[in-house]
Short mmCIF file of C-alpha atoms in Angstrom, two decimals:
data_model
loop_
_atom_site.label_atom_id
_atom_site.label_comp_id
_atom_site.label_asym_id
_atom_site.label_seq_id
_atom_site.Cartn_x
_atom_site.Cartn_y
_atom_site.Cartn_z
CA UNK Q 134 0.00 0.00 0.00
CA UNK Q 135 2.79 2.17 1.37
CA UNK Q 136 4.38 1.66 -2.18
CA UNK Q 137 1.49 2.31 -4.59
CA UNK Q 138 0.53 5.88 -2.97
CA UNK Q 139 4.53 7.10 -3.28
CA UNK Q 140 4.64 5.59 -6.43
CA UNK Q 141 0.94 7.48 -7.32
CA UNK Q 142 2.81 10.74 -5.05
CA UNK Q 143 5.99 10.46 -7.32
CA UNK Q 144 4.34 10.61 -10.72
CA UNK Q 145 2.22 13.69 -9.73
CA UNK Q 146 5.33 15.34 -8.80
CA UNK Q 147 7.33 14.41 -11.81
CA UNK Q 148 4.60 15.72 -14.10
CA UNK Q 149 3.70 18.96 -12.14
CA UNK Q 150 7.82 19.42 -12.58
CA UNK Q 151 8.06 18.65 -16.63
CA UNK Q 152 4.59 20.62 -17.25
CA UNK Q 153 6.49 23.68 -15.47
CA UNK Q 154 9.83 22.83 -17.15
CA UNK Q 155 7.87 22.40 -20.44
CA UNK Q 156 6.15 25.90 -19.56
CA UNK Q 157 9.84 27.63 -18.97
CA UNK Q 158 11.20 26.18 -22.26
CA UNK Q 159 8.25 27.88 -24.22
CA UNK Q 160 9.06 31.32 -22.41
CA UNK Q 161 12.78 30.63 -23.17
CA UNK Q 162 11.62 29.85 -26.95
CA UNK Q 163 9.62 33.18 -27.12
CA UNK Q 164 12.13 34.78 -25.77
CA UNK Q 165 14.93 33.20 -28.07
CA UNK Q 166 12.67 33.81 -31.57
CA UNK Q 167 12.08 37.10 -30.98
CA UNK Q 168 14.65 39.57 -32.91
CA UNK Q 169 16.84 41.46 -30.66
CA UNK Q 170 14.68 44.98 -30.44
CA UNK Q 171 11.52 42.62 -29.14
CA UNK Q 172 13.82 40.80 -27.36
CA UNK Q 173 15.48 43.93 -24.96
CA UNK Q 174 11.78 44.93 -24.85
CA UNK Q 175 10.27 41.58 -23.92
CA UNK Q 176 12.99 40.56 -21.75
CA UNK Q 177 12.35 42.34 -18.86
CA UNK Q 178 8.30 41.40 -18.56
CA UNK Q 179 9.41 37.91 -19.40
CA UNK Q 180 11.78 37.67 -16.01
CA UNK Q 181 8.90 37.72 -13.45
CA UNK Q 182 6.93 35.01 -15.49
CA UNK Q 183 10.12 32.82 -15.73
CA UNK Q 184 11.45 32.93 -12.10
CA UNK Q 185 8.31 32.29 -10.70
CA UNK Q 186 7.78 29.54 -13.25
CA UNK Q 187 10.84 28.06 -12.23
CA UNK Q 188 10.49 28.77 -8.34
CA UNK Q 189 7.15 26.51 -8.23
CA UNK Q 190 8.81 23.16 -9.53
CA UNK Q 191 12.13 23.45 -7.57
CA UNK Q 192 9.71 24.35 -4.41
CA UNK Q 193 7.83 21.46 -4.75
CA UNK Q 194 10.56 19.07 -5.50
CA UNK Q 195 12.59 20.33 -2.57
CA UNK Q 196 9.71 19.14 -0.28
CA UNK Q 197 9.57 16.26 -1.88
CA UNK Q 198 13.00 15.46 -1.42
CA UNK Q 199 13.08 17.33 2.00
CA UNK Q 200 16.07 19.58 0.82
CA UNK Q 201 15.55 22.78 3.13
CA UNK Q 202 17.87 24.17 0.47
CA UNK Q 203 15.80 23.71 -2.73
CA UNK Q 204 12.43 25.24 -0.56
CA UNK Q 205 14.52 28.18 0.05
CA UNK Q 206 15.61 28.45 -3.51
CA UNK Q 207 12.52 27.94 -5.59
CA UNK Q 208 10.55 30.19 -2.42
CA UNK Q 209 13.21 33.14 -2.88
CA UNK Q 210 12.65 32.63 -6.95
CA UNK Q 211 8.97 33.11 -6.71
CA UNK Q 212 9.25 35.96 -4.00
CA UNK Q 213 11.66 37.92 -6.62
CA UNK Q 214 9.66 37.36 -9.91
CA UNK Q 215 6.53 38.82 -7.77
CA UNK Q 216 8.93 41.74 -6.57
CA UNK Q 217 10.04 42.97 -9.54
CA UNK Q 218 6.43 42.27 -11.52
CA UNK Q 219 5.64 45.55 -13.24
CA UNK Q 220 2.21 46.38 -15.28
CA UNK Q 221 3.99 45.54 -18.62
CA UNK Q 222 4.70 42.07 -16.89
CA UNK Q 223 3.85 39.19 -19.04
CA UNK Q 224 1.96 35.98 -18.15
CA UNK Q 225 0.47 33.29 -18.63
CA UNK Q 226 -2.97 32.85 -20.33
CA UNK Q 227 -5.53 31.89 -17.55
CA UNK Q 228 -6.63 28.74 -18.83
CA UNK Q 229 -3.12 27.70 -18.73
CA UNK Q 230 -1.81 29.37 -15.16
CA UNK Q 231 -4.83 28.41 -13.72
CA UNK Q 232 -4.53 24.64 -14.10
CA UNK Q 233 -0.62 24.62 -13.76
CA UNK Q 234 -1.07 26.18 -10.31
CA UNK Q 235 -3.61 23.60 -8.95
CA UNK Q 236 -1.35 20.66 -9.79
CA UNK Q 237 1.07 22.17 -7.83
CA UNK Q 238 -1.16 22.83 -4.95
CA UNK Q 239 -2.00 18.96 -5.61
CA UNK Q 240 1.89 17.89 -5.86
CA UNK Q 241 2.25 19.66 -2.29
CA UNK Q 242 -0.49 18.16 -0.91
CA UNK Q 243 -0.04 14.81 -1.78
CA UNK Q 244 3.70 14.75 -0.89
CA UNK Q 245 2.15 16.14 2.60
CA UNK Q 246 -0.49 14.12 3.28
CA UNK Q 247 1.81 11.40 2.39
CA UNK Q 248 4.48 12.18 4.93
CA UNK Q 249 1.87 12.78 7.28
CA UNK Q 250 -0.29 9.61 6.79
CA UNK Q 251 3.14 6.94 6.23
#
């Protein structure tokens, strides 16, 4: 029992990660295609989206791992992106964010519930 609900725990985690990762590289590919006037202009509104992008994942695998190091990390990330969000900030459509945020919520709670319960 003990090692279908980790196993169950450990996929949710891995694919809240790669859907985040997957997220970043598409930022990074916007960024990247763009021609280098768009790209001075876009970079700065695309910072905010991609630290806090990244921050989520590495937060949520550092308490899966229990790596006080990696919560600190990914926490600090997502503090920073929201610090230096302006109003010319890009992000993510809704019915994307939306969604990408509630399997995180659902990572963190099943890796919690599962240290909790086991």
């Amino acid at each position: 029992m003990i090692g279908v609900a980790a196993g169950a725990v450990a996929l949710l985690v891995t694919v809240s990660s790669l859907s985040y990762f997957g997220i970043m590289g598409v930022l990074l590919y916007k960024l990247a295609v763009e021609g280098s006037e768009t790209r001075r202009i876009l970079g700065g509104p695309l910072l905010p989206a991609f630290l806090q992008n990244l921050g989520i994942p590495v937060a949520v695998i550092g308490f899966t791992l229990q790596s006080t190091a990696a919560v600190l990390i990914g926490s600090l990330m997502i503090a920073f992106g929201m610090l230096i969000t302006s109003e010319r900030t890009v992000s993510l459509h809704p019915a994307v964010e939306a969604p990408m945020l509630a399997l995180a919520l659902i990572s963190l709670g099943a890796v919690g519930a599962l240290k909790f319960v086991f």
